[in-house]
């Protein structure tokens, strides 16, 4: 390799995330059977998805100090979310987006989804997960636990086009835990 020209190494293909991946609800790993990819698949996407994990940092203002000081930063909060562009509209998506309940339909060929007054425990998904891979074919998995869809239902139906709904899922701390950290997990290939 030529020094100073690039940072490419033999490991580079395994360090480049590639493709739109798949989105899952309730993705789990079970010893002996592995990940439940097929059973947890939510639906097809169009336009991919976006994972965002952003810590909030507190820095005290110190007179006479021109900028940030090492050691004077404290993580005080964190937001973890996933924005997904679903090409499919499913009952799960309708219920998640507007916290709907299934009503009684006069037409026995159609289900009816209706609003409810409050967000309940069953509106939270156990998790939402991205299952993808690197350019070298190694798995990458990102899981956000206790997610609630916070974007609502906002889509356009157009002539000669299929709809794509954009949904944002936000991670929530479980109050039965110590609540010190957000419950997100990124599974990344081990270095060989």
XYZ file of C-alpha atoms in Angstrom:
192
model
C 0.000 0.000 0.000
C 1.063 3.545 -0.655
C 1.440 5.522 2.551
C -0.810 8.561 2.759
C -2.949 7.713 -0.299
C -5.862 5.869 1.349
C -6.942 3.956 4.414
C -8.042 0.797 2.604
C -7.084 -2.457 4.324
C -8.025 -6.116 3.908
C -10.694 -5.522 6.586
C -12.365 -2.652 4.681
C -15.145 -4.741 3.002
C -16.215 -6.016 6.435
C -16.406 -2.441 7.750
C -18.664 -0.953 5.070
C -22.374 -1.256 5.781
C -24.154 -2.047 2.534
C -27.801 -2.098 1.449
C -31.184 -1.246 2.900
C -31.391 -4.354 5.085
C -34.616 -5.565 6.658
C -36.797 -4.249 9.491
C -38.051 -6.509 12.270
C -40.478 -6.382 15.188
C -39.499 -8.580 18.148
C -36.161 -9.787 16.728
C -34.561 -12.270 19.136
C -31.625 -14.631 19.260
C -32.260 -18.119 20.589
C -29.435 -20.532 21.322
C -29.527 -23.380 18.809
C -31.866 -21.700 16.311
C -30.271 -18.258 15.897
C -32.112 -15.058 15.010
C -35.858 -15.197 14.223
C -35.507 -13.108 11.036
C -38.418 -14.607 9.072
C -40.914 -14.602 11.959
C -40.136 -11.002 12.961
C -40.067 -9.345 9.518
C -42.309 -6.248 9.437
C -42.538 -5.557 5.714
C -40.885 -4.252 2.594
C -39.240 -0.840 2.600
C -38.674 1.709 -0.145
C -36.073 4.367 0.414
C -34.371 2.560 3.286
C -34.287 3.488 6.942
C -32.327 5.701 9.314
C -30.940 4.833 12.741
C -30.219 7.728 15.096
C -28.597 7.485 18.551
C -27.757 10.911 19.949
C -26.464 11.563 23.461
C -27.190 14.907 25.143
C -24.078 16.357 26.757
C -23.938 18.936 29.557
C -20.880 21.204 29.656
C -20.621 23.793 32.430
C -19.770 27.297 31.260
C -16.475 28.326 32.797
C -15.451 31.983 32.582
C -12.288 32.553 30.611
C -12.291 29.101 28.969
C -12.604 29.462 25.186
C -14.157 26.076 24.416
C -14.877 22.527 25.543
C -12.660 21.097 28.281
C -11.754 17.407 28.566
C -13.324 15.996 31.725
C -16.031 18.663 31.931
C -18.631 16.814 29.883
C -21.481 14.782 31.359
C -23.910 12.610 29.421
C -27.326 13.593 30.793
C -29.759 12.140 28.279
C -29.934 10.116 25.101
C -32.386 9.698 22.251
C -32.499 6.563 20.113
C -34.838 6.279 17.145
C -35.344 4.565 13.827
C -37.079 6.123 10.850
C -38.390 3.583 8.353
C -39.933 4.036 4.906
C -42.408 1.164 4.638
C -43.762 0.273 1.204
C -46.397 -1.940 2.819
C -49.403 -0.850 4.859
C -50.255 -3.564 7.385
C -52.570 -3.781 10.391
C -49.468 -3.622 12.644
C -48.431 -0.337 11.004
C -51.883 1.232 11.297
C -52.188 0.262 14.964
C -48.640 1.420 15.782
C -48.871 4.766 13.988
C -52.110 5.981 15.558
C -52.431 3.809 18.707
C -55.578 2.262 17.278
C -57.828 -0.458 18.553
C -59.738 -2.973 16.440
C -63.423 -2.094 16.386
C -66.482 -3.971 15.196
C -66.849 -3.742 11.442
C -70.262 -3.812 9.761
C -68.518 -5.355 6.719
C -67.296 -8.838 7.593
C -64.625 -8.651 4.854
C -62.892 -5.654 6.458
C -61.400 -4.939 9.867
C -61.948 -1.471 11.260
C -59.285 0.386 13.239
C -60.466 3.129 15.559
C -58.825 5.594 17.928
C -58.438 5.015 21.634
C -58.018 7.683 24.280
C -54.688 6.659 25.833
C -51.380 5.042 24.956
C -51.260 1.611 26.573
C -48.514 -0.982 27.073
C -49.625 -2.884 23.978
C -48.827 0.181 21.826
C -45.124 -0.319 22.564
C -43.253 -2.814 20.434
C -40.834 -5.043 22.350
C -38.235 -3.881 19.843
C -37.644 -2.709 16.325
C -34.536 -3.967 14.608
C -32.493 -3.380 11.493
C -30.900 -6.507 10.031
C -28.224 -5.763 7.486
C -24.765 -6.694 6.380
C -21.395 -5.350 5.416
C -20.008 -5.295 1.900
C -18.052 -8.404 2.916
C -21.260 -10.253 3.889
C -20.969 -9.997 7.701
C -24.147 -9.348 9.758
C -24.934 -6.005 11.375
C -27.967 -5.793 13.664
C -29.307 -2.713 15.471
C -32.088 -3.187 18.017
C -34.068 -0.510 19.866
C -36.152 -1.855 22.762
C -39.517 -0.579 24.043
C -40.318 1.475 20.953
C -43.315 3.623 20.295
C -44.197 4.970 16.861
C -44.206 8.753 17.329
C -44.653 9.961 13.755
C -48.354 9.259 13.355
C -49.933 8.197 10.063
C -49.078 10.618 7.276
C -48.979 9.295 3.730
C -49.986 10.212 0.203
C -51.937 8.032 -2.191
C -51.094 8.986 -5.780
C -52.258 7.890 -9.206
C -49.912 5.322 -10.776
C -47.682 5.163 -7.691
C -47.519 2.973 -4.660
C -47.552 4.664 -1.297
C -44.566 4.760 1.020
C -45.226 5.628 4.650
C -42.499 7.169 6.792
C -42.647 6.014 10.408
C -40.441 7.048 13.332
C -39.986 4.673 16.270
C -38.472 6.018 19.495
C -36.740 3.896 22.112
C -38.006 4.137 25.729
C -36.489 3.204 29.073
C -38.394 0.551 31.025
C -39.314 1.960 34.475
C -38.740 -1.487 36.032
C -34.993 -1.143 35.290
C -32.420 1.195 36.830
C -33.171 3.601 33.929
C -29.494 4.618 33.703
C -29.155 3.880 29.983
C -31.343 3.667 26.894
C -32.058 0.072 25.814
C -30.414 -0.031 22.394
C -28.029 -2.675 21.090
C -25.755 -2.782 18.039
C -24.411 -6.193 17.042
C -21.300 -5.816 14.925
C -18.914 -8.445 13.505
C -16.083 -9.475 15.815
C -12.583 -8.620 14.653
C -10.868 -11.690 13.283
